[in-house]
CSV table of C-alpha atoms in Angstrom, one decimal:
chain,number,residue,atom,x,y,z
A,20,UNK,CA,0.0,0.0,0.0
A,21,UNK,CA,1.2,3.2,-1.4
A,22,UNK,CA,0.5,6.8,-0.1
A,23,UNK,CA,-0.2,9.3,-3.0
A,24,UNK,CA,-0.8,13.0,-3.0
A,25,UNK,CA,-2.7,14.1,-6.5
A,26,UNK,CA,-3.1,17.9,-6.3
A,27,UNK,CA,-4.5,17.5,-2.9
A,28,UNK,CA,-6.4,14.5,-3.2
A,29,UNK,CA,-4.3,11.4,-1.3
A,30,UNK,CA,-5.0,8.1,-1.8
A,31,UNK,CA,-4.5,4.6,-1.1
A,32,UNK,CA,-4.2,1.9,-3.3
A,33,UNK,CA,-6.3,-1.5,-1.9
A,34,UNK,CA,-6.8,-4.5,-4.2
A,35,UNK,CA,-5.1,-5.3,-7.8
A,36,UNK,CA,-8.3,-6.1,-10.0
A,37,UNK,CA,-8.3,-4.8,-13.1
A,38,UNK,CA,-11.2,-2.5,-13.0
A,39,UNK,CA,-11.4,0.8,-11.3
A,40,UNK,CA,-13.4,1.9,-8.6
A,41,UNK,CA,-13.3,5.5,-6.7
A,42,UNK,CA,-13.9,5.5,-3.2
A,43,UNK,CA,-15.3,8.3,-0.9
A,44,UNK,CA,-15.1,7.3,3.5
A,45,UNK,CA,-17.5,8.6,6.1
A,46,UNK,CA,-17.5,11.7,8.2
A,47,UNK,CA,-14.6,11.0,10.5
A,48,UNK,CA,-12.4,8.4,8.7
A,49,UNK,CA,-9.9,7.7,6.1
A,50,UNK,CA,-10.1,6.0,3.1
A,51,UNK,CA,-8.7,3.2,4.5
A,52,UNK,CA,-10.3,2.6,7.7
A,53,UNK,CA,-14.0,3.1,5.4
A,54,UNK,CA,-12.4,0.6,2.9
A,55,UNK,CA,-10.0,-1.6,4.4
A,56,UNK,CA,-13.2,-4.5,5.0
A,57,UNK,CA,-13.9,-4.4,1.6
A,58,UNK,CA,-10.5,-5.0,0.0
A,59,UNK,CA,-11.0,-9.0,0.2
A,60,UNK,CA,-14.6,-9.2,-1.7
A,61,UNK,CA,-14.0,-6.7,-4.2
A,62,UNK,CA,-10.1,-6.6,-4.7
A,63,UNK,CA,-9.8,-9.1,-7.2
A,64,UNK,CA,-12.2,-7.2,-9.5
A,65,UNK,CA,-11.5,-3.7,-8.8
A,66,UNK,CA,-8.3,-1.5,-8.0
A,67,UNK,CA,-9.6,0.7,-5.2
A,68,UNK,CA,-8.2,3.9,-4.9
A,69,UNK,CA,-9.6,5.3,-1.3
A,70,UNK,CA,-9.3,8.9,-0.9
A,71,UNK,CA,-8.8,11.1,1.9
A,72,UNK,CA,-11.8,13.3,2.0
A,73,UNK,CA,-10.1,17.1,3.0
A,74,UNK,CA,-10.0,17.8,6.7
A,75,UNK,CA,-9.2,13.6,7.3
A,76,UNK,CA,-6.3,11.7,6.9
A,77,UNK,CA,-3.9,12.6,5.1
A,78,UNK,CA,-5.7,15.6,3.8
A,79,UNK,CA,-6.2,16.7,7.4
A,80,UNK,CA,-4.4,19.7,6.5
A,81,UNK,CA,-6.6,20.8,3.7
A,82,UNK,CA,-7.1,24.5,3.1
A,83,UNK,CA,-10.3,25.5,5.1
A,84,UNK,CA,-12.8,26.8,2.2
A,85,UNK,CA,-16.0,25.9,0.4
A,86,UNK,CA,-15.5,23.2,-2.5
A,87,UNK,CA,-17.1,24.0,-5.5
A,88,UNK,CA,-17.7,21.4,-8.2
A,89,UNK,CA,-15.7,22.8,-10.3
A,90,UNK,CA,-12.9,22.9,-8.1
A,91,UNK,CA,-13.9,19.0,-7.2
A,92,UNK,CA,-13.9,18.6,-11.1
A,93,UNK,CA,-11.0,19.5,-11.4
A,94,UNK,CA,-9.0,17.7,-9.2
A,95,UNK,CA,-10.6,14.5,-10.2
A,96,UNK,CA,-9.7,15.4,-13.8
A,97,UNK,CA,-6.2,16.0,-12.1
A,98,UNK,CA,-6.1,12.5,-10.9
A,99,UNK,CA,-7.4,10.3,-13.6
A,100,UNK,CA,-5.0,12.1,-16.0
A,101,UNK,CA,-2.3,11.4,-13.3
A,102,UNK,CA,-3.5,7.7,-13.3
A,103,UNK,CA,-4.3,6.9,-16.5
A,104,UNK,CA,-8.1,6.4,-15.6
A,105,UNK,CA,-10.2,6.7,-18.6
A,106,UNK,CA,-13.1,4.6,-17.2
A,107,UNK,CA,-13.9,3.9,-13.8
A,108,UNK,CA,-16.4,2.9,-11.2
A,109,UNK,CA,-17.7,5.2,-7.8
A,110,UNK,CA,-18.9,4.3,-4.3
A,111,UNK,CA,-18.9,6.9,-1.4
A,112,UNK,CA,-20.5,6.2,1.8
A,113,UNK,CA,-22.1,8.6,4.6
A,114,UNK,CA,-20.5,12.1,3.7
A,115,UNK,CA,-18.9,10.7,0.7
A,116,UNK,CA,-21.5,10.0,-1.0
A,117,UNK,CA,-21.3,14.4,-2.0
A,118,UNK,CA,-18.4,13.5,-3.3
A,119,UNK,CA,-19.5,10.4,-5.6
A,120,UNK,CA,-22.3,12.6,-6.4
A,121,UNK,CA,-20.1,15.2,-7.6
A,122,UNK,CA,-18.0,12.5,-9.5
A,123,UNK,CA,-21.1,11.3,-10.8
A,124,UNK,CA,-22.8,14.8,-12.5
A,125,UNK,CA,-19.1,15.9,-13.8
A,126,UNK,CA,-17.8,12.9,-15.7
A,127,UNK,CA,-21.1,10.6,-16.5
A,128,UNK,CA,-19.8,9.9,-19.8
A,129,UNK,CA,-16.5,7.7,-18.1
A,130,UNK,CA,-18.4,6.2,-15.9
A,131,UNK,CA,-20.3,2.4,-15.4
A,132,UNK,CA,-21.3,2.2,-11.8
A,133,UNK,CA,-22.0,4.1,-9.2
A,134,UNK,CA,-22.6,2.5,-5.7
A,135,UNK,CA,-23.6,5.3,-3.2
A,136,UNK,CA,-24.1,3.5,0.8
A,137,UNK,CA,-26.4,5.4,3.2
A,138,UNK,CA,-25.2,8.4,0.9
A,139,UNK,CA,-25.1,12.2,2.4
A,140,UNK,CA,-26.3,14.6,-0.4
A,141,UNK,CA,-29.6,13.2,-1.0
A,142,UNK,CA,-31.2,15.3,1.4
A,143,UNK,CA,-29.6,17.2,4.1
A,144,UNK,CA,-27.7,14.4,6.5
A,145,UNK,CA,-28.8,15.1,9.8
A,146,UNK,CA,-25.6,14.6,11.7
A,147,UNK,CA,-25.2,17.8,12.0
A,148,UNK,CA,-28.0,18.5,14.0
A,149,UNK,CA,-27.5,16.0,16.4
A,150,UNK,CA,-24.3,17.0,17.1
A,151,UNK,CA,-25.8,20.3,18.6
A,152,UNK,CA,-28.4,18.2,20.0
A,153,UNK,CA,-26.0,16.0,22.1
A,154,UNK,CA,-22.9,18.3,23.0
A,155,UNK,CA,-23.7,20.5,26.1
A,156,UNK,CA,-24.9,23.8,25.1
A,157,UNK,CA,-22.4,26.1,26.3
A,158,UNK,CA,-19.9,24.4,24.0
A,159,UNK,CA,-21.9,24.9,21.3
A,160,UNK,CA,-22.4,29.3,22.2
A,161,UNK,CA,-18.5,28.6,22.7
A,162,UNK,CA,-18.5,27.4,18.9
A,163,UNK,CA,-20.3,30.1,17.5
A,164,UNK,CA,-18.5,32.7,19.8
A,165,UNK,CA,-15.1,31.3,18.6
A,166,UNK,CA,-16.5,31.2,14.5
A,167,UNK,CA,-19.3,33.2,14.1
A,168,UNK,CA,-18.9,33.6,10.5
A,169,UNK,CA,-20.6,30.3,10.2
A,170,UNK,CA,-24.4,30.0,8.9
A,171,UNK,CA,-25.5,27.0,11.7
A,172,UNK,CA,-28.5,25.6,10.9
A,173,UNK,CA,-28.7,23.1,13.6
A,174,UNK,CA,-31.9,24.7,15.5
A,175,UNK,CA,-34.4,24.4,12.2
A,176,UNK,CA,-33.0,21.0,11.6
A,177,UNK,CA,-32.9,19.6,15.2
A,178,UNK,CA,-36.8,20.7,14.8
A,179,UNK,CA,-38.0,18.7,12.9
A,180,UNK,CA,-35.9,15.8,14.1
A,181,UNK,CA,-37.6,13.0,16.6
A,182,UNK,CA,-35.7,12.4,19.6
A,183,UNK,CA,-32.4,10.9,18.8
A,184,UNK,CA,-32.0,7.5,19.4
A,185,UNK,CA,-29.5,5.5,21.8
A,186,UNK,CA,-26.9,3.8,19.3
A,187,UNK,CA,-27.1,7.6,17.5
A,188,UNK,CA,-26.3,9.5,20.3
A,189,UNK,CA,-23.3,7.0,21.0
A,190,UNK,CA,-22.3,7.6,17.6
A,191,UNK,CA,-21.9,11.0,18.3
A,192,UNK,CA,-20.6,10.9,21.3
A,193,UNK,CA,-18.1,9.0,19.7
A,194,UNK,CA,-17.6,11.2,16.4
A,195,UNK,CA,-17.1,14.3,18.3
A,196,UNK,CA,-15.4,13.2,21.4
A,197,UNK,CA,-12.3,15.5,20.7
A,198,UNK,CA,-11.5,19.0,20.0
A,199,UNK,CA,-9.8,18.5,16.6
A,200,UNK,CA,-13.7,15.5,16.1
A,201,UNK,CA,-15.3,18.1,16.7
A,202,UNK,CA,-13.3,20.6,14.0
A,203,UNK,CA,-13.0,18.3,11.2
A,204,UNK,CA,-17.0,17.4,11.4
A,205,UNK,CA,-18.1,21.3,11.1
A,206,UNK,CA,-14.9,22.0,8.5
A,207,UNK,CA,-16.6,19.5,6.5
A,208,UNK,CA,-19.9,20.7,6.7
A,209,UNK,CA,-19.2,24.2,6.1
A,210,UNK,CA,-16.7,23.2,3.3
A,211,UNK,CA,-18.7,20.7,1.5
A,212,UNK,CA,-22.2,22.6,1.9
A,213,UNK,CA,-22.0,23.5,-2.3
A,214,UNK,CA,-22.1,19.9,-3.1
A,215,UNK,CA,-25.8,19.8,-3.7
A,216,UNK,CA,-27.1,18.2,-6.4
A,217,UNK,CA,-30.7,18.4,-8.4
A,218,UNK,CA,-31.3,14.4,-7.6
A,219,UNK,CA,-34.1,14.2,-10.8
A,220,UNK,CA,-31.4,15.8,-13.5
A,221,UNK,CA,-28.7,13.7,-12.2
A,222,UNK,CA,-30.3,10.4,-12.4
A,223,UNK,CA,-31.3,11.1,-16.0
A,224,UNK,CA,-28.1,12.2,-17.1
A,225,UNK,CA,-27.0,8.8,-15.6
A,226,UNK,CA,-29.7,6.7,-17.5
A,227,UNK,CA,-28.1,8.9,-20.7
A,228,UNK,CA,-24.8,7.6,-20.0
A,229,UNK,CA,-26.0,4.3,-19.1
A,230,UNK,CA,-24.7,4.7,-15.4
A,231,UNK,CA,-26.0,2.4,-13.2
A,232,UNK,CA,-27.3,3.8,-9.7
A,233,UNK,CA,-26.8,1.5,-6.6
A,234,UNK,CA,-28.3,2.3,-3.7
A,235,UNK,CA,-27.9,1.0,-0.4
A,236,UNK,CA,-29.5,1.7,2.9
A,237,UNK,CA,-29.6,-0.1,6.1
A,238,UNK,CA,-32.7,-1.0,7.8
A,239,UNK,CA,-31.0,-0.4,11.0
A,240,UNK,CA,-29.0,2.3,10.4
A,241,UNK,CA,-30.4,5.3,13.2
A,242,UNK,CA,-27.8,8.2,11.0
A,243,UNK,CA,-29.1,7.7,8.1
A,244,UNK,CA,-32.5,5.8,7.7
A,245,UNK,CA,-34.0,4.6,4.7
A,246,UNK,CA,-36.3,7.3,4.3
A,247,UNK,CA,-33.5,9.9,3.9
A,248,UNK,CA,-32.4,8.6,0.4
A,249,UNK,CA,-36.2,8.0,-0.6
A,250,UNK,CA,-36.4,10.5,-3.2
A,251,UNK,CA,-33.4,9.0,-5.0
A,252,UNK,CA,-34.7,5.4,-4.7
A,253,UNK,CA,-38.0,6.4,-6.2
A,254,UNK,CA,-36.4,7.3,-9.2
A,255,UNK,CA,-34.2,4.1,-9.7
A,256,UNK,CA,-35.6,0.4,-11.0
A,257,UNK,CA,-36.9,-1.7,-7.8
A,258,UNK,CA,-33.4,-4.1,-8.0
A,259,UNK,CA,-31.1,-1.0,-7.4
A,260,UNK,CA,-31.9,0.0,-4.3
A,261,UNK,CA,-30.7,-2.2,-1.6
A,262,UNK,CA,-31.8,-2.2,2.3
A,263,UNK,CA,-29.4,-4.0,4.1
A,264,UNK,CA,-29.7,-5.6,7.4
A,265,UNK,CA,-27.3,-3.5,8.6
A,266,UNK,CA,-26.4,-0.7,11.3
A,267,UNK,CA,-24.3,2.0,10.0
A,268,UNK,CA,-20.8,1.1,11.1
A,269,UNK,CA,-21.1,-2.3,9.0
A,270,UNK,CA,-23.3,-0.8,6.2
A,271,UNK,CA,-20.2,-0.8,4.1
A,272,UNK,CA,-18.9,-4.7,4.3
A,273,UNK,CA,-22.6,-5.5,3.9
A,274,UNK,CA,-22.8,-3.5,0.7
A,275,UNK,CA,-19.6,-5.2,-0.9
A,276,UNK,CA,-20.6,-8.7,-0.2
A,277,UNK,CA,-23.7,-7.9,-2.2
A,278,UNK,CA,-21.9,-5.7,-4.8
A,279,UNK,CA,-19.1,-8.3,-5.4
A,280,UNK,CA,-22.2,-11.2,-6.9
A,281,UNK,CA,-22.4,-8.7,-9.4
A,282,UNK,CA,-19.3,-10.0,-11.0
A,283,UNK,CA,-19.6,-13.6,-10.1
């Protein structure tokens, strides 16, 4: 396993098949930690190069400013150019699921599958809000006090949430246990907030590029239920959207034992 930098987008290298596939971790991992599990059922058919989504990682060190999709564009351009990639596969999962989005809208034409897993960018992922819900007020004024430059929109989403549930709030607890937790899960949100995509217009340009949609949720997954990615399933054939018996934390090996009898 090789660490690369590509104009700011480092990767790891897991598996040797010879297909490609581009793969986008969770808030508050690295691309190997997301993908690791996944290496044995799908590294014979695919080359998986995991990326380091900015603020994690290695890209912990990532300028702090809003990512456009052009400037997302751009450095995925970078990188298949770098690698030789003319055709490739895309899975992200929780928060990088914006970023396979993104993939998705700006290079269709190059692309055969995309496999997005309890995806962010659907509609607005609610993790946000329950971090404010969780974390003891006054840290939360101390927040704003220290950057209050920052739209927070936690109070209109945390209305119209239902009480959090146990296994979320552990979740939580245990995503933003740290100063520097805390940092990287409200850089992300304020940096990736422009990676919002018209979900209608990008299926169809998918259909007219003959991109295939996965979709996978997990029936018991409290972050990111089923009924968050509802608008997107509606608009795919019954067999591509996949609930999984699955939690969150394990929503990704469940997904690649299912993706991988694809290719059986």
């Amino acid at each position: 396993m090789n660490d690369h930098h590509s104009k700011n987008l480092p990767f790891q290298k897991l598996g040797s098949g010879p297909n490609v596939l581009l793969a986008f971790h969770g808030i508050g991992q690295d691309g190997t930690g997301c993908f690791a599990a996944i290496e044995k059922t799908l590294g014979t058919h695919y080359t998986i190069y995991a990326f380091d989504l900015p603020f994690h990682g290695q890209h912990s060190d990532a300028a702090f400013e809003v990512i456009s999709k052009a400037d997302w564009k751009n450095s995925v351009a970078h990188f298949l150019n770098q690698n030789n990639i003319s055709r490739f596969d895309i899975t992200g999962f929780s928060i990088g699921g914006r970023f396979a989005l993104a993939t998705l809208e700006a290079f269709p034409e190059k692309i055969d599958h995309a496999f997005l897993i309890a995806p962010d960018g659907v509609s607005e992922h609610p993790m946000y809000a329950l971090a404010t819900r969780v974390l003891p007020a006054r840290w939360i004024y101390g927040w704003l006090m220290r950057h209050p430059g920052v739209f927070f929109p936690g109070v209109r989403v945390a209305r119209t949430l239902k009480l959090a549930s146990k296994s979320l709030v552990r979740f939580t607890q245990q995503v933003l246990n740290t100063p520097e937790k805390r940092q990287t899960i409200y850089r992300s949100w304020v940096a990736f907030r422009d990676l919002r995509f018209d979900i209608s217009a990008l299926v169809k340009t998918a259909n007219a590029n003959q991109v295939t949609i996965y979709l996978f949720a997990g029936v018991y997954d409290s972050l990111l239920k089923p009924k968050a990615v509802k608008k997107l399933a509606e608009l795919l054939p019954e067999n591509q959207y996949i609930e999984l018996k699955s939690g969150h934390t394990r929503l990704v090996e469940h997904a690649a034992a299912w993706i991988c009898t694809l290719f059986k």
